[in-house]
Amino acid sequence: MNKLFILACAFVLMSFNVWEPDFGTAKQVAREKHELILLNFSGSDWCGPCMRLKKEIFESDEFTKVADNSLVLVNADFPRNKKNQLDKNIQKQNDALADQYNPDGKFPFTLLLDQDGKIIKTWEGLPDQTAAEFAAQVKDVCDARK
């Protein structure tokens, strides 16, 4: 393969926001990079608003730009279909995150946290905003914390 193709593939992969599966690692990365943590509780295979949030906001160009520069992303997913079940350690971690941050079991439920896991802002349900408005709101909070 030529080098230009490999570089292009690497750039494309780097431009997608990556969701960190381990909350402890997310906190460590957030500390090192001086970024905030966006924690999202979802039911990826049963919650319609969760699927819309992912597709319409989290996968939007506007949100991706903010996330790439200011956030460590964590998705605490609670799928119901047997074929979509998570690794037992991830399930256990997500249960612990729900106990701490989402005891009422809201879906979707999104939180903006500092590097120590303290809550800065929350969104209950699917935000009543465009992707650009949501991204701008998150960016404003991130910028104010720098």
PDB file of C-alpha atoms in Angstrom:
ATOM      1  CA  MET A   1       0.000   0.000   0.000  1.00  0.00           C
ATOM      2  CA  ASN A   2       1.209   3.456  -0.650  1.00  0.00           C
ATOM      3  CA  LYS A   3       2.013   5.782   2.236  1.00  0.00           C
ATOM      4  CA  LEU A   4      -0.541   8.408   1.239  1.00  0.00           C
ATOM      5  CA  PHE A   5      -3.369   5.863   1.466  1.00  0.00           C
ATOM      6  CA  ILE A   6      -2.200   4.705   4.901  1.00  0.00           C
ATOM      7  CA  LEU A   7      -1.973   8.292   6.142  1.00  0.00           C
ATOM      8  CA  ALA A   8      -5.437   9.057   4.799  1.00  0.00           C
ATOM      9  CA  CYS A   9      -6.880   6.015   6.582  1.00  0.00           C
ATOM     10  CA  ALA A  10      -5.171   7.007   9.832  1.00  0.00           C
ATOM     11  CA  PHE A  11      -6.558  10.545   9.562  1.00  0.00           C
ATOM     12  CA  VAL A  12     -10.090   9.241   8.971  1.00  0.00           C
ATOM     13  CA  LEU A  13      -9.846   6.957  11.993  1.00  0.00           C
ATOM     14  CA  MET A  14      -8.492   9.756  14.164  1.00  0.00           C
ATOM     15  CA  SER A  15     -11.269  12.118  13.121  1.00  0.00           C
ATOM     16  CA  PHE A  16     -14.009   9.923  14.596  1.00  0.00           C
ATOM     17  CA  ASN A  17     -14.748  10.431  18.243  1.00  0.00           C
ATOM     18  CA  VAL A  18     -13.859   7.297  20.152  1.00  0.00           C
ATOM     19  CA  TRP A  19     -15.900   6.200  23.137  1.00  0.00           C
ATOM     20  CA  GLU A  20     -13.671   4.985  25.966  1.00  0.00           C
ATOM     21  CA  PRO A  21     -15.065   1.746  27.417  1.00  0.00           C
ATOM     22  CA  ASP A  22     -13.332   2.072  30.816  1.00  0.00           C
ATOM     23  CA  PHE A  23     -14.408   4.903  33.119  1.00  0.00           C
ATOM     24  CA  GLY A  24     -11.181   4.784  35.140  1.00  0.00           C
ATOM     25  CA  THR A  25      -9.160   5.220  31.962  1.00  0.00           C
ATOM     26  CA  ALA A  26     -11.484   8.026  30.874  1.00  0.00           C
ATOM     27  CA  LYS A  27     -10.809   9.907  34.121  1.00  0.00           C
ATOM     28  CA  GLN A  28      -7.065   9.412  33.714  1.00  0.00           C
ATOM     29  CA  VAL A  29      -7.108  10.635  30.098  1.00  0.00           C
ATOM     30  CA  ALA A  30      -9.287  13.598  31.068  1.00  0.00           C
ATOM     31  CA  ARG A  31      -6.758  14.585  33.748  1.00  0.00           C
ATOM     32  CA  GLU A  32      -3.792  14.236  31.384  1.00  0.00           C
ATOM     33  CA  LYS A  33      -5.435  16.171  28.540  1.00  0.00           C
ATOM     34  CA  HIS A  34      -7.303  18.658  30.775  1.00  0.00           C
ATOM     35  CA  GLU A  35     -10.606  17.661  29.198  1.00  0.00           C
ATOM     36  CA  LEU A  36     -14.093  16.982  30.486  1.00  0.00           C
ATOM     37  CA  ILE A  37     -15.887  13.629  30.422  1.00  0.00           C
ATOM     38  CA  LEU A  38     -19.181  13.189  28.614  1.00  0.00           C
ATOM     39  CA  LEU A  39     -20.958  10.171  30.115  1.00  0.00           C
ATOM     40  CA  ASN A  40     -23.988   8.881  28.243  1.00  0.00           C
ATOM     41  CA  PHE A  41     -26.412   6.257  29.544  1.00  0.00           C
ATOM     42  CA  SER A  42     -28.071   4.434  26.677  1.00  0.00           C
ATOM     43  CA  GLY A  43     -30.103   1.408  25.741  1.00  0.00           C
ATOM     44  CA  SER A  44     -28.545   0.952  22.330  1.00  0.00           C
ATOM     45  CA  ASP A  45     -30.875  -1.767  21.084  1.00  0.00           C
ATOM     46  CA  TRP A  46     -34.214  -0.832  22.680  1.00  0.00           C
ATOM     47  CA  CYS A  47     -34.332   2.904  23.471  1.00  0.00           C
ATOM     48  CA  GLY A  48     -35.539   4.934  20.474  1.00  0.00           C
ATOM     49  CA  PRO A  49     -34.450   8.317  21.862  1.00  0.00           C
ATOM     50  CA  CYS A  50     -31.008   6.811  22.650  1.00  0.00           C
ATOM     51  CA  MET A  51     -30.609   5.683  19.047  1.00  0.00           C
ATOM     52  CA  ARG A  52     -31.676   9.108  17.788  1.00  0.00           C
ATOM     53  CA  LEU A  53     -29.264  10.864  20.172  1.00  0.00           C
ATOM     54  CA  LYS A  54     -26.391   8.779  18.865  1.00  0.00           C
ATOM     55  CA  LYS A  55     -27.286   9.235  15.198  1.00  0.00           C
ATOM     56  CA  GLU A  56     -28.492  12.835  15.192  1.00  0.00           C
ATOM     57  CA  ILE A  57     -26.139  14.420  17.725  1.00  0.00           C
ATOM     58  CA  PHE A  58     -23.190  12.246  18.760  1.00  0.00           C
ATOM     59  CA  GLU A  59     -22.368  11.252  15.171  1.00  0.00           C
ATOM     60  CA  SER A  60     -22.799  14.802  13.815  1.00  0.00           C
ATOM     61  CA  ASP A  61     -19.839  16.773  12.485  1.00  0.00           C
ATOM     62  CA  GLU A  62     -20.564  19.606  14.928  1.00  0.00           C
ATOM     63  CA  PHE A  63     -20.439  17.369  17.983  1.00  0.00           C
ATOM     64  CA  THR A  64     -17.452  15.395  16.708  1.00  0.00           C
ATOM     65  CA  LYS A  65     -15.394  18.581  16.382  1.00  0.00           C
ATOM     66  CA  VAL A  66     -16.135  19.564  19.981  1.00  0.00           C
ATOM     67  CA  ALA A  67     -15.574  16.036  21.281  1.00  0.00           C
ATOM     68  CA  ASP A  68     -12.249  15.636  19.489  1.00  0.00           C
ATOM     69  CA  ASN A  69     -10.893  18.807  21.097  1.00  0.00           C
ATOM     70  CA  SER A  70     -12.495  18.895  24.529  1.00  0.00           C
ATOM     71  CA  LEU A  71     -14.030  15.615  25.680  1.00  0.00           C
ATOM     72  CA  VAL A  72     -13.372  12.081  26.749  1.00  0.00           C
ATOM     73  CA  LEU A  73     -16.481  10.100  25.796  1.00  0.00           C
ATOM     74  CA  VAL A  74     -17.924   7.223  27.841  1.00  0.00           C
ATOM     75  CA  ASN A  75     -21.057   5.276  26.946  1.00  0.00           C
ATOM     76  CA  ALA A  76     -22.692   3.267  29.727  1.00  0.00           C
ATOM     77  CA  ASP A  77     -24.830   1.018  27.558  1.00  0.00           C
ATOM     78  CA  PHE A  78     -27.587  -1.286  28.773  1.00  0.00           C
ATOM     79  CA  PRO A  79     -28.609  -3.435  25.795  1.00  0.00           C
ATOM     80  CA  ARG A  80     -31.448  -5.926  26.229  1.00  0.00           C
ATOM     81  CA  ASN A  81     -30.972  -8.283  23.287  1.00  0.00           C
ATOM     82  CA  LYS A  82     -28.933 -11.344  24.148  1.00  0.00           C
ATOM     83  CA  LYS A  83     -26.759 -10.963  21.041  1.00  0.00           C
ATOM     84  CA  ASN A  84     -25.757  -7.433  22.133  1.00  0.00           C
ATOM     85  CA  GLN A  85     -24.768  -8.237  25.708  1.00  0.00           C
ATOM     86  CA  LEU A  86     -21.576  -6.616  26.911  1.00  0.00           C
ATOM     87  CA  ASP A  87     -18.561  -8.182  28.555  1.00  0.00           C
ATOM     88  CA  LYS A  88     -19.302  -8.957  32.224  1.00  0.00           C
ATOM     89  CA  ASN A  89     -16.678  -6.473  33.453  1.00  0.00           C
ATOM     90  CA  ILE A  90     -18.200  -3.680  31.356  1.00  0.00           C
ATOM     91  CA  GLN A  91     -21.691  -4.607  32.590  1.00  0.00           C
ATOM     92  CA  LYS A  92     -20.459  -4.452  36.182  1.00  0.00           C
ATOM     93  CA  GLN A  93     -18.808  -1.056  35.565  1.00  0.00           C
ATOM     94  CA  ASN A  94     -21.949   0.299  33.877  1.00  0.00           C
ATOM     95  CA  ASP A  95     -24.091  -0.896  36.793  1.00  0.00           C
ATOM     96  CA  ALA A  96     -21.766   0.921  39.205  1.00  0.00           C
ATOM     97  CA  LEU A  97     -21.898   4.078  37.057  1.00  0.00           C
ATOM     98  CA  ALA A  98     -25.707   3.866  37.037  1.00  0.00           C
ATOM     99  CA  ASP A  99     -25.768   3.500  40.828  1.00  0.00           C
ATOM    100  CA  GLN A 100     -23.608   6.612  41.165  1.00  0.00           C
ATOM    101  CA  TYR A 101     -24.869   8.861  38.351  1.00  0.00           C
ATOM    102  CA  ASN A 102     -28.230   7.512  37.183  1.00  0.00           C
ATOM    103  CA  PRO A 103     -30.041   5.857  40.114  1.00  0.00           C
ATOM    104  CA  ASP A 104     -33.467   6.647  38.593  1.00  0.00           C
ATOM    105  CA  GLY A 105     -32.640   4.715  35.406  1.00  0.00           C
ATOM    106  CA  LYS A 106     -33.246   7.527  32.887  1.00  0.00           C
ATOM    107  CA  PHE A 107     -32.569   6.802  29.215  1.00  0.00           C
ATOM    108  CA  PRO A 108     -30.975   8.532  27.523  1.00  0.00           C
ATOM    109  CA  PHE A 109     -29.226  10.440  30.254  1.00  0.00           C
ATOM    110  CA  THR A 110     -26.102  12.444  29.510  1.00  0.00           C
ATOM    111  CA  LEU A 111     -23.728  14.061  31.977  1.00  0.00           C
ATOM    112  CA  LEU A 112     -20.767  16.361  31.621  1.00  0.00           C
ATOM    113  CA  LEU A 113     -18.219  15.574  34.324  1.00  0.00           C
ATOM    114  CA  ASP A 114     -14.921  17.049  35.408  1.00  0.00           C
ATOM    115  CA  GLN A 115     -11.743  14.951  35.579  1.00  0.00           C
ATOM    116  CA  ASP A 116     -12.657  13.764  39.076  1.00  0.00           C
ATOM    117  CA  GLY A 117     -16.137  12.641  38.057  1.00  0.00           C
ATOM    118  CA  LYS A 118     -18.007  15.603  39.567  1.00  0.00           C
ATOM    119  CA  ILE A 119     -21.186  16.535  37.729  1.00  0.00           C
ATOM    120  CA  ILE A 120     -21.067  19.840  35.834  1.00  0.00           C
ATOM    121  CA  LYS A 121     -24.195  19.546  33.670  1.00  0.00           C
ATOM    122  CA  THR A 122     -26.852  16.970  32.788  1.00  0.00           C
ATOM    123  CA  TRP A 123     -29.303  16.370  29.946  1.00  0.00           C
ATOM    124  CA  GLU A 124     -32.309  14.144  30.564  1.00  0.00           C
ATOM    125  CA  GLY A 125     -33.741  12.430  27.497  1.00  0.00           C
ATOM    126  CA  LEU A 126     -33.114  13.458  23.913  1.00  0.00           C
ATOM    127  CA  PRO A 127     -32.048  17.122  23.938  1.00  0.00           C
ATOM    128  CA  ASP A 128     -34.577  19.451  22.332  1.00  0.00           C
ATOM    129  CA  GLN A 129     -31.790  21.036  20.283  1.00  0.00           C
ATOM    130  CA  THR A 130     -30.073  20.641  16.958  1.00  0.00           C
ATOM    131  CA  ALA A 131     -26.688  18.938  16.897  1.00  0.00           C
ATOM    132  CA  ALA A 132     -25.058  22.339  16.371  1.00  0.00           C
ATOM    133  CA  GLU A 133     -26.877  23.852  19.368  1.00  0.00           C
ATOM    134  CA  PHE A 134     -26.002  20.899  21.602  1.00  0.00           C
ATOM    135  CA  ALA A 135     -22.358  20.986  20.486  1.00  0.00           C
ATOM    136  CA  ALA A 136     -22.185  24.755  21.084  1.00  0.00           C
ATOM    137  CA  GLN A 137     -23.621  24.328  24.574  1.00  0.00           C
ATOM    138  CA  VAL A 138     -21.062  21.634  25.415  1.00  0.00           C
ATOM    139  CA  LYS A 139     -18.244  23.728  23.927  1.00  0.00           C
ATOM    140  CA  ASP A 140     -19.274  26.749  26.000  1.00  0.00           C
ATOM    141  CA  VAL A 141     -19.071  24.692  29.192  1.00  0.00           C
ATOM    142  CA  CYS A 142     -15.705  23.229  28.172  1.00  0.00           C
ATOM    143  CA  ASP A 143     -14.285  26.641  27.269  1.00  0.00           C
ATOM    144  CA  ALA A 144     -15.473  28.142  30.569  1.00  0.00           C
ATOM    145  CA  ARG A 145     -13.625  25.397  32.477  1.00  0.00           C
ATOM    146  CA  LYS A 146     -10.228  25.980  30.839  1.00  0.00           C
TER     147      LYS A 146
END
